[in-house]
XYZ file of N, CA and C in Angstrom:
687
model
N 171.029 148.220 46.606
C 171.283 149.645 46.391
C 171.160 150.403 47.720
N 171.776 151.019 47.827
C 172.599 151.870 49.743
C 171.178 152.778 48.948
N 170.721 153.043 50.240
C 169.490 153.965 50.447
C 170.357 155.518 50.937
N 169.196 156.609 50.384
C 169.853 157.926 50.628
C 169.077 158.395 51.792
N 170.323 159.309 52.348
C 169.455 160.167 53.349
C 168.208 160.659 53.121
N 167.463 161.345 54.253
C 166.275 161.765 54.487
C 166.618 163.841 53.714
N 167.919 164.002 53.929
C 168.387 165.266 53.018
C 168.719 164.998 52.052
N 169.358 164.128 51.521
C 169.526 163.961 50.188
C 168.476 163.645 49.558
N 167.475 162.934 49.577
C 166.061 162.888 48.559
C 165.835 164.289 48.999
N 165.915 165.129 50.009
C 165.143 166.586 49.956
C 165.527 167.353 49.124
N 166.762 166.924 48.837
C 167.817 167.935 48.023
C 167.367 167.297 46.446
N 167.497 166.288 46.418
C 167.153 165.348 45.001
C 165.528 166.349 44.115
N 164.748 166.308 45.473
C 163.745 166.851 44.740
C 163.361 168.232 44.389
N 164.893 168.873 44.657
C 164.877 170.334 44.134
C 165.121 170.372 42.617
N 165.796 169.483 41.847
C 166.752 169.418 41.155
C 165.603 169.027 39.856
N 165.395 170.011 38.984
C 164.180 170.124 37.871
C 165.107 168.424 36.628
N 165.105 167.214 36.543
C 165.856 166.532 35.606
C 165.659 167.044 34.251
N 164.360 167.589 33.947
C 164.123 168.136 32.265
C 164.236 169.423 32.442
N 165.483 170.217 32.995
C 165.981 171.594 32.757
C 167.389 171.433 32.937
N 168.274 172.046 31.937
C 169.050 172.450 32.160
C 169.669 174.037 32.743
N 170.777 173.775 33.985
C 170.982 174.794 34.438
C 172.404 175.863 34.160
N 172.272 177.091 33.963
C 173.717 177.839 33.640
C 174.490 177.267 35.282
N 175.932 177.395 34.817
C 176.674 176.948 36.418
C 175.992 177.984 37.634
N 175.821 179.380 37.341
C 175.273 180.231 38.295
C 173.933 180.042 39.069
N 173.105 179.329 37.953
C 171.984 177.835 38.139
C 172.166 177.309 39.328
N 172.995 176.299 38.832
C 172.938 175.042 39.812
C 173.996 175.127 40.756
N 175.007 176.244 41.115
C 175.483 176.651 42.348
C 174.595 177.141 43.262
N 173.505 177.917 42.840
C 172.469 178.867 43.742
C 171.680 177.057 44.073
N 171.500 176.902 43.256
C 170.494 175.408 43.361
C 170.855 174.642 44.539
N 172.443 174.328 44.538
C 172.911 173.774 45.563
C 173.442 174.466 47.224
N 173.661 175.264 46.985
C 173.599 176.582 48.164
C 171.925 176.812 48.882
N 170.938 176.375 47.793
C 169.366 175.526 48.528
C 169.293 174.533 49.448
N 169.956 174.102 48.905
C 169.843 172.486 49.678
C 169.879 172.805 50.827
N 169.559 171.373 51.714
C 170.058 170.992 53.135
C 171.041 171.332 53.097
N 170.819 172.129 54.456
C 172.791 172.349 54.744
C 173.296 170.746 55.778
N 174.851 170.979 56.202
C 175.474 170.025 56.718
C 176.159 171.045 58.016
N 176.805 170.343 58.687
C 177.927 171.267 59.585
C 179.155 170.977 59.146
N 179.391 171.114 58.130
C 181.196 171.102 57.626
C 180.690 172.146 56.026
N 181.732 172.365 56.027
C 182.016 173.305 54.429
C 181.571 171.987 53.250
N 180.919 171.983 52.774
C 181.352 171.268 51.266
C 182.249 171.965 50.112
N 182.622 170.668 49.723
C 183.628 170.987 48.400
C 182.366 170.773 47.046
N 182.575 171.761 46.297
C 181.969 171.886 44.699
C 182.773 170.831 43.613
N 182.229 169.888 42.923
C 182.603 169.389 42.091
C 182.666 169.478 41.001
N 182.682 169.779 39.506
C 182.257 169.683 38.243
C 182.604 168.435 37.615
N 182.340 167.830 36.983
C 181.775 166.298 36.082
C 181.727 166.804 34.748
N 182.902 166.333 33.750
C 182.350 166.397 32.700
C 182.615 165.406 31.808
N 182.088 165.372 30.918
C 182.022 163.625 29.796
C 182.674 164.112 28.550
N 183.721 163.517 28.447
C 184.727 164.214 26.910
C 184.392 163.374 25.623
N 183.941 163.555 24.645
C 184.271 162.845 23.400
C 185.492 162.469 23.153
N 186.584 161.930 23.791
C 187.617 161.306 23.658
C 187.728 160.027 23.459
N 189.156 159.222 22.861
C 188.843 158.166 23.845
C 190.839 158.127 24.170
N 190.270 158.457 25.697
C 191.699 157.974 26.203
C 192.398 156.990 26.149
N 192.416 156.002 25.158
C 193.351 155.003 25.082
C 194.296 155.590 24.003
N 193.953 156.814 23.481
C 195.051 157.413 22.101
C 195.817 158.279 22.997
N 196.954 157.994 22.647
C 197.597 159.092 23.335
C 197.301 160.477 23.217
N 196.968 160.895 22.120
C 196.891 162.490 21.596
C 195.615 162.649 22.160
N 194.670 161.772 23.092
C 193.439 162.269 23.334
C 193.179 162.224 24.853
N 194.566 161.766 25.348
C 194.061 161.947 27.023
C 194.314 163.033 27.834
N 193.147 163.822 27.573
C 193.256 164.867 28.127
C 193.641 165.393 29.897
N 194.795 165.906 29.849
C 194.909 166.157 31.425
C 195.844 167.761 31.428
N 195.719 168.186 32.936
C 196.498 169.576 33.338
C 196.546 170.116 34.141
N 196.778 171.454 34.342
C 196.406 172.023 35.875
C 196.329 172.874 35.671
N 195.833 173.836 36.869
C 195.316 175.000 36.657
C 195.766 175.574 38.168
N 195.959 176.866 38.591
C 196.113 177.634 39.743
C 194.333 178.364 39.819
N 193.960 177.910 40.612
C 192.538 178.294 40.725
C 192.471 179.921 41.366
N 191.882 181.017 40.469
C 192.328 182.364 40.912
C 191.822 182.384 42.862
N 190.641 181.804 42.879
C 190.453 182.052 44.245
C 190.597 180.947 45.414
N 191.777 179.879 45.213
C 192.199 178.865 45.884
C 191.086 177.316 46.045
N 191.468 176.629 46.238
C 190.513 175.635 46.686
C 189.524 175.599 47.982
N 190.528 175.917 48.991
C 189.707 176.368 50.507
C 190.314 175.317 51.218
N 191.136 174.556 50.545
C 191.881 173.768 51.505
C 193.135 173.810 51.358
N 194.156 173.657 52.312
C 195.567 173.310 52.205
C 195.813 172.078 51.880
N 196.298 171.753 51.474
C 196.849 170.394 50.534
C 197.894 169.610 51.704
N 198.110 169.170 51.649
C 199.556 167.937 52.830
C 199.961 167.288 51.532
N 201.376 168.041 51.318
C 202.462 167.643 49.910
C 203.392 166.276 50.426
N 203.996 166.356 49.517
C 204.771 164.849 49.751
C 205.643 165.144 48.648
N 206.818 164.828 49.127
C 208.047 165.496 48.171
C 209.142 164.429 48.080
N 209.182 163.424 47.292
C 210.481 162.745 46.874
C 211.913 163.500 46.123
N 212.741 163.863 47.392
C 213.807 164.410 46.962
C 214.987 164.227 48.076
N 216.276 164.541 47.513
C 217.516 163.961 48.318
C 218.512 165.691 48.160
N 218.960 165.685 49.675
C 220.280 166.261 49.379
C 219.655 167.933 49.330
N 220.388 168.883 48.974
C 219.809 170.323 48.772
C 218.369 170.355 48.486
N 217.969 169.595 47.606
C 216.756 169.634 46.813
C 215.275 169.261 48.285
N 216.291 168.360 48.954
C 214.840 167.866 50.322
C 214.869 168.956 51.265
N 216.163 169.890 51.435
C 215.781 170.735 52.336
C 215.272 172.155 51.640
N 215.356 172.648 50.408
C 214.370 172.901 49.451
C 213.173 172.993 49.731
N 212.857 171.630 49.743
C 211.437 171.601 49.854
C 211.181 171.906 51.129
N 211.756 171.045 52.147
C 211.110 171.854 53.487
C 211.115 173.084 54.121
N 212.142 173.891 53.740
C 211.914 174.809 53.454
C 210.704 175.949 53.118
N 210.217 175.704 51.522
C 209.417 176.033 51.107
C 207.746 175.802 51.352
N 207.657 174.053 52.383
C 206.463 174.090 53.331
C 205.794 173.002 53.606
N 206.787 171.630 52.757
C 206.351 170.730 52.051
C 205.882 169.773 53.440
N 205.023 169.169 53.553
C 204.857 168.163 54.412
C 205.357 167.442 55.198
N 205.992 166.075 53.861
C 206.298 165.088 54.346
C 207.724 165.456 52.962
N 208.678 165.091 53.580
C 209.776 164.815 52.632
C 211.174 163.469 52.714
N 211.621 162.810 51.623
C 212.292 162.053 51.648
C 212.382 161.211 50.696
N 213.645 160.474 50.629
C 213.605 159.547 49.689
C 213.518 158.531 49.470
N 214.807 157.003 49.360
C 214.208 156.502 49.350
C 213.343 155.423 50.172
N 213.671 155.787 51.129
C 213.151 155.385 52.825
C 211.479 155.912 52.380
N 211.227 156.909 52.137
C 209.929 157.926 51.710
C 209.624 156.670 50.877
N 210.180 156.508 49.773
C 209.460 155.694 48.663
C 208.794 154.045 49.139
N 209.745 153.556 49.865
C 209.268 152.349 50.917
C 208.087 152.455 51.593
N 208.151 153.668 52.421
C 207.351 153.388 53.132
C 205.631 153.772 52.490
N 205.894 154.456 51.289
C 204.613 154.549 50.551
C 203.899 153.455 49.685
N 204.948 152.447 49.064
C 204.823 151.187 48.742
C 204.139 150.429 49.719
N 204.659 150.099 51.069
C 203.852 149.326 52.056
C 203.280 150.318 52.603
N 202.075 151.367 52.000
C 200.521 151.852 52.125
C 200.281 152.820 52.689
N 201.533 154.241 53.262
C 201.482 155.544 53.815
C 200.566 156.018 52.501
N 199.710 156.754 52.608
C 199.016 157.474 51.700
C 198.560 158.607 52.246
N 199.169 159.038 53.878
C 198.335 160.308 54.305
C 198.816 161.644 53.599
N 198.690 161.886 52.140
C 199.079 163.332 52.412
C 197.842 163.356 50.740
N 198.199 164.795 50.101
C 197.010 165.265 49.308
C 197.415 165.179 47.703
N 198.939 165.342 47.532
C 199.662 165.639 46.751
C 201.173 165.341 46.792
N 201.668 164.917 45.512
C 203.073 164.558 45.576
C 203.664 165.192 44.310
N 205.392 166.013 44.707
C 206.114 166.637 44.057
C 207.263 165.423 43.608
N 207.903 165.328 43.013
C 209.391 164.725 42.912
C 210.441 165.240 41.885
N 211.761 165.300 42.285
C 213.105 165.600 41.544
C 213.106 164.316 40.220
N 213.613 164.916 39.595
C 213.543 163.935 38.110
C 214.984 162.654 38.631
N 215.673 163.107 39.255
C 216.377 162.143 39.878
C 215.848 160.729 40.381
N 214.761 161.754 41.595
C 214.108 160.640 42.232
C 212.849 159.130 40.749
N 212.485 159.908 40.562
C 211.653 159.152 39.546
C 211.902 157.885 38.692
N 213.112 157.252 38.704
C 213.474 155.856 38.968
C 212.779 155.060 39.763
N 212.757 155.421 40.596
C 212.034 154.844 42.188
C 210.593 155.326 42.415
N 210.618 156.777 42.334
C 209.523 156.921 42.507
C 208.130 155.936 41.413
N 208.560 155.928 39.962
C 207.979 155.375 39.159
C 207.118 153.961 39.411
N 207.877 153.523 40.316
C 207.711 151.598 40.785
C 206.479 152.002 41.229
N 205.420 153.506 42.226
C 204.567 153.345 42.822
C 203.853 153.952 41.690
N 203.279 153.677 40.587
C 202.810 153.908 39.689
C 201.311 153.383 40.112
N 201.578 151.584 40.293
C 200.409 151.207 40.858
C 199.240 151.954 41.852
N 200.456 152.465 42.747
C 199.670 152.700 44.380
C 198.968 154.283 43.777
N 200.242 154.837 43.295
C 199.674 156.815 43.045
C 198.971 157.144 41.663
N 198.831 156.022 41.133
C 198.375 156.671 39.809
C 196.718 156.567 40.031
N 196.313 155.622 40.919
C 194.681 154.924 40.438
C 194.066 156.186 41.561
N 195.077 156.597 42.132
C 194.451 157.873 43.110
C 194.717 159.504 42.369
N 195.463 159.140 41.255
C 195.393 160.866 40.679
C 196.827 161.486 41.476
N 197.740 160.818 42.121
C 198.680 161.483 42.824
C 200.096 161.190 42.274
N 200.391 160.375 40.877
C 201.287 160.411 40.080
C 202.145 161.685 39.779
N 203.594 161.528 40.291
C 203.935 163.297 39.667
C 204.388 163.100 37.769
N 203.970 163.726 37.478
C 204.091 163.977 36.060
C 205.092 165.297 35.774
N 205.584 165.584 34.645
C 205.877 166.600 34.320
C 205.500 167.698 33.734
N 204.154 167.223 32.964
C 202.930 167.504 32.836
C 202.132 168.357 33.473
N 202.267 168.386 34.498
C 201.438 169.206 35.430
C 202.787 170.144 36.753
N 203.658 170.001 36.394
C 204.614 170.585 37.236
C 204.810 169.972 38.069
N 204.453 168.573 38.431
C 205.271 167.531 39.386
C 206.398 167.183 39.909
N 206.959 167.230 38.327
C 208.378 166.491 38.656
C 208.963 167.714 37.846
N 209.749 167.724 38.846
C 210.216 169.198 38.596
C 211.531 169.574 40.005
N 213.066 170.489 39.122
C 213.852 170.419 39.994
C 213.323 171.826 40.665
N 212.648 172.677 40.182
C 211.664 173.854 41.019
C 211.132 173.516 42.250
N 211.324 173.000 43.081
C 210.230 171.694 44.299
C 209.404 173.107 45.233
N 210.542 174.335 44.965
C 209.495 175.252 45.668
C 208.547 175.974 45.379
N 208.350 176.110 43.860
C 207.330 176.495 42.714
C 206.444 175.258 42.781
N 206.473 173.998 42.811
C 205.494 173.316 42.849
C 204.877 173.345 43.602
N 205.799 173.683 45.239
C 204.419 173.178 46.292
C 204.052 174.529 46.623
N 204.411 175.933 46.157
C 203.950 176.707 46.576
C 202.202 177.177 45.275
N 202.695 176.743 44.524
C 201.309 176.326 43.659
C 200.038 175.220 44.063
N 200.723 174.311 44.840
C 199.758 173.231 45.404
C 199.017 173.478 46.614
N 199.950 174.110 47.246
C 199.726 174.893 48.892
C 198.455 176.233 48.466
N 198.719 176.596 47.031
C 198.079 178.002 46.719
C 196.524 178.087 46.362
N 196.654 176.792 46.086
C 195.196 176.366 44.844
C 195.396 176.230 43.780
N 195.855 175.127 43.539
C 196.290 174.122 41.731
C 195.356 172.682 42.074
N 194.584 172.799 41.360
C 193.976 171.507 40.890
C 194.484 170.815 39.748
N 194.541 169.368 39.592
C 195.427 168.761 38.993
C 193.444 167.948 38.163
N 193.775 168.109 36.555
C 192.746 167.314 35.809
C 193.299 166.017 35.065
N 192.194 164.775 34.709
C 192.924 163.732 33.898
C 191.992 163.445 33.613
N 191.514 162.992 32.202
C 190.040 162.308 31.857
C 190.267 160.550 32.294
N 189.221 160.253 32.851
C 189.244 158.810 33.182
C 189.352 157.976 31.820
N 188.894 156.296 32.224
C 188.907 155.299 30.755
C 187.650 155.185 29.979
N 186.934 155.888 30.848
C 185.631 156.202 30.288
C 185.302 157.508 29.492
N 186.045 158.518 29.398
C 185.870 159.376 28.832
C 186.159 160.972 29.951
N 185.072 160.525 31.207
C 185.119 161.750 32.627
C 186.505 162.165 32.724
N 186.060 163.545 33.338
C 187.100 164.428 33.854
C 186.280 164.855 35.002
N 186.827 165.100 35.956
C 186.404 165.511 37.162
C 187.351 166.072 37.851
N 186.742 167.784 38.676
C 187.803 168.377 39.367
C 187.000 169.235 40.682
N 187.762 169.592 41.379
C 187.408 170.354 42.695
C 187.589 172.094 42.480
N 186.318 172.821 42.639
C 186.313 174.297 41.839
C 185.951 174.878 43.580
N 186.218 174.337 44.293
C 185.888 175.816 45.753
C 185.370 174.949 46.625
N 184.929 175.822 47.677
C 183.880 175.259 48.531
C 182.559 176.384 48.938
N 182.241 175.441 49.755
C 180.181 176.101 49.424
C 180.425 177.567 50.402
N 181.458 177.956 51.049
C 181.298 179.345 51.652
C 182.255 180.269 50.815
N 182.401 179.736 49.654
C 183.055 180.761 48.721
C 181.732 181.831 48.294
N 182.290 182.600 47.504
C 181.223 183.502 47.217
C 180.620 183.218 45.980
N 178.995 183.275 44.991
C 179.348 183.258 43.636
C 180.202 183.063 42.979
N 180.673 184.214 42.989
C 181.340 185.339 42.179
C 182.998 184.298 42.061
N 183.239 183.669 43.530
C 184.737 183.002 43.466
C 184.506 181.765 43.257
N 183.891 181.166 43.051
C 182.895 179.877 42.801
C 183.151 179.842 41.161
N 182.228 180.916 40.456
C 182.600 180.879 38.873
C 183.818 181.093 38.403
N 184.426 181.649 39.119
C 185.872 182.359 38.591
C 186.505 181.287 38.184
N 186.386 180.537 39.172
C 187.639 178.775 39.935
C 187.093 177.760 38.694
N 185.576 177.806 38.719
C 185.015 177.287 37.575
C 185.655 177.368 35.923
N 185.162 178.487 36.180
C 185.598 179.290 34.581
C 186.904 178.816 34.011
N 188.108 179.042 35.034
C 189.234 178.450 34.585
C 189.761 177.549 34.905
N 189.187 176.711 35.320
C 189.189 175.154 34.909
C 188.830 174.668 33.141
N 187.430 175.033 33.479
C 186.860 174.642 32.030
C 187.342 175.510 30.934
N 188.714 176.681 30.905
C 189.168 177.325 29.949
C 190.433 176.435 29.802
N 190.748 176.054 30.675
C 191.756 175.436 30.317
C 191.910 174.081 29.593
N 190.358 173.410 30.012
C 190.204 172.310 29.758
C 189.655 172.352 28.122
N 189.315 173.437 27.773
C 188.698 173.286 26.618
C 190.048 173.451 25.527
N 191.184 174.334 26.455
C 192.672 174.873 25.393
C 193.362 173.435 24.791
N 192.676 172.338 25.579
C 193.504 170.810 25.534
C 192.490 169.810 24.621
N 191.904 170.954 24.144
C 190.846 170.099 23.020
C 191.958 169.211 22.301
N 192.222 167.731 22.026
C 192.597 167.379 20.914
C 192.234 167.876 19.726
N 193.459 167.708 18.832
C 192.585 168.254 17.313
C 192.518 167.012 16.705
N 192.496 166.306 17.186
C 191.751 165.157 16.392
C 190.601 164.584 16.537
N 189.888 165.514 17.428
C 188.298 165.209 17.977
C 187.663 165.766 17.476
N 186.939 165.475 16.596
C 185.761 166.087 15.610
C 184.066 166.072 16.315
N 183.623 167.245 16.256
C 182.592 167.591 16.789
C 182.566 168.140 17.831
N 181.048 167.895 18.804
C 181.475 168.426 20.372
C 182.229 167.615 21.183
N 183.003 168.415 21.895
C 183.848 168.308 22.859
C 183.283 167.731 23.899
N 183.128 168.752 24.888
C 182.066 168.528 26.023
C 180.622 167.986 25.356
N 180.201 167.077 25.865
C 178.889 166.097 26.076
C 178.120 165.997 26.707
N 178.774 166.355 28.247
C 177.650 166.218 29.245
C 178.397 166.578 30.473
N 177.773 167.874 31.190
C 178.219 168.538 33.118
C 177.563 167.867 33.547
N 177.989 168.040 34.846
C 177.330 167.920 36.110
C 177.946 168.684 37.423
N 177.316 169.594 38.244
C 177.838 170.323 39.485
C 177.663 169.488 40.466
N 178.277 169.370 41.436
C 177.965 168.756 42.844
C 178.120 169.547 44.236
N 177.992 168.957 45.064
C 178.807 169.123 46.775
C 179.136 168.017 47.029
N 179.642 168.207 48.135
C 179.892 166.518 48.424
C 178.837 166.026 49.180
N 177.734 166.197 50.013
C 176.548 165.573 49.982
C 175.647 165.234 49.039
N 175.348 166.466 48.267
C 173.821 166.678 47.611
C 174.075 166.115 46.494
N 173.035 165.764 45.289
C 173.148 165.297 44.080
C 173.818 166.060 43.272
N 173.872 165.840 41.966
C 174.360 166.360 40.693
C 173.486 167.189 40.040
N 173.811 168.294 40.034
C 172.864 169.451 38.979
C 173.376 169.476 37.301
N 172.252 168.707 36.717
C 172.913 169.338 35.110
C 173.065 170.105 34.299
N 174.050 170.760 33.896
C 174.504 171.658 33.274
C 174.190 171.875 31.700
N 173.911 172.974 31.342
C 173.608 173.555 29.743
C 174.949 173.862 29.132
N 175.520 172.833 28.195
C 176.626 173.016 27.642
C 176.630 174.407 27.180
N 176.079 175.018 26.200
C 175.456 176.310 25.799
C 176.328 177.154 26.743
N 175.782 177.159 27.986
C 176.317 177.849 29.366
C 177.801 178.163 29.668
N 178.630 176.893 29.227
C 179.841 176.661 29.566
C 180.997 177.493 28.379
C-alpha cells in the first residue's frame, strides 16, 4: 500500500469520519487543508442504486456548469469538408478525419474532449476501445455527435462536464476549482446533482443517491449528508 504524504495525513486528520458534512461543509473543510502551488480541481463522488448493466439504468449527461470549470478543454473534432473548417473555425483544437482517426488508434490521446459529424462515426466508432474506458466517446447523448460542431465545442470550451455512472454503480464529475468562490463552487455543484437527479430511472425504487463524497485533487474525500443534497 503507496504511503501518503506528510499533507495528506494532515489533511486526513481534519476530516471528522462519524459526521456528516452539507457540501458548504466539506468545501470550507477542504479550502482548510494544506495548500499546494497549483489550483486544485473539486470532485464530487456519488454511488447510484442502479445497476448499469440495464439499459434504462445507465445513468449519464451533461451539464453547462453556470460558472465554468476553470479550465479550457483541448477538443478534438472528427469531421471532413465544410463541417472541419466549421470547427476550426469555431476553436476546435485538433481537427480531421480519417488520417485523425488513425492516428488516435495508434495512441494520440493529447486533447480533453472529442466532437464528431454523424458521418464520421463509422470510423470514429472502431475507437470505442481506446475513447470509451477514458469517458471521451462522442455520443449523441451528450451533444457529441452532432452536425452543430460549433455549438458543441463552444459548450465544451465554456464549461460542460460530461457524467456516466461506472459498472459499479459511481458517477463522478469535475464541479470548479479551489480559487472559485463558495458561492461558484455550489452553483457548478448544484447543477450537476440537479441534473443528475432529473435522470433518476423510474425503475429504481427507493433511494437514489447512497453515498457523496467531495474531493481536490490532493486531499482526501469529505462525506457528504445526502439530506444536504
Amino acid at each position: 500500500m503507496a504511503k501518503h504524504s506528510k499533507k495528506y495525513r494532515a489533511a486526513e486528520e481534519l476530516v471528522d469520519r462519524n459526521n456528516l458534512y452539507t457540501p458548504e461543509e466539506a468545501i470550507a473543510l477542504l479550502e482548510s487543508m494544506p495548500k499546494y502551488n497549483f489550483d486544485q480541481s473539486l470532485e464530487a463522488v456519488l454511488r447510484l442504486n442502479v445497476d448499469p448493466r440495464k439499459a434504462d439504468q445507465l445513468v449519464r449527461g451533461s451539464v453547462n456548469l453556470p460558472n465554468g470549470t476553470g479550465k479550457t478543454a483541448k477538443v478534438l473534432v472528427f469531421a471532413r469538408g465544410p463541417k472541419a473548417t466549421e470547427a476550426q473555425e469555431a476553436g476546435a483544437d485538433i481537427v480531421g478525419d480519417d488520417e485523425l482517426v488513425q492516428k488516435v488508434a495508434d495512441g494520440f490521446l493529447d486533447f480533453d474532449a472529442v466532437v464528431a459529424t454523424p458521418d464520421m462515426m463509422g470510423k470514429v466508432g472502431r475507437l470505442g476501445r481506446i475513447l470509451g474506458p477514458r469517458g471521451l466517446m462522442p455520443n449523441p447523448k451528450t451533444g457529441t455527435v452532432t452536425m452543430d460542431v460549433t455549438k458543441a465545442i463552444k459548450d465544451i470550451k465554456g464549461g460542460k462536464v460530461d457524467y456516466r455512472v461506472d459498472k459499479n454503480g459511481n458517477l463522478s464529475f469535475l464541479f470548479g476549482k479551489m480559487s472559485f468562490t463558495p458561492e461558484a463552487l455550489d452553483q457548478n455543484l448544484r447543477a450537476v446533482l440537479d441534473d443528475v437527479k432529473r435522470q433518476k430511472p423510474s425503475t429504481v425504487k427507493g433511494r437514489y443517491i447512497t453515498k457523496a463524497t467531495i474531493s481536490s485533487t490532493m486531499n482526501p474525500g469529505v462525506p457528504v449528508d445526502l439530506a444536504s443534497l
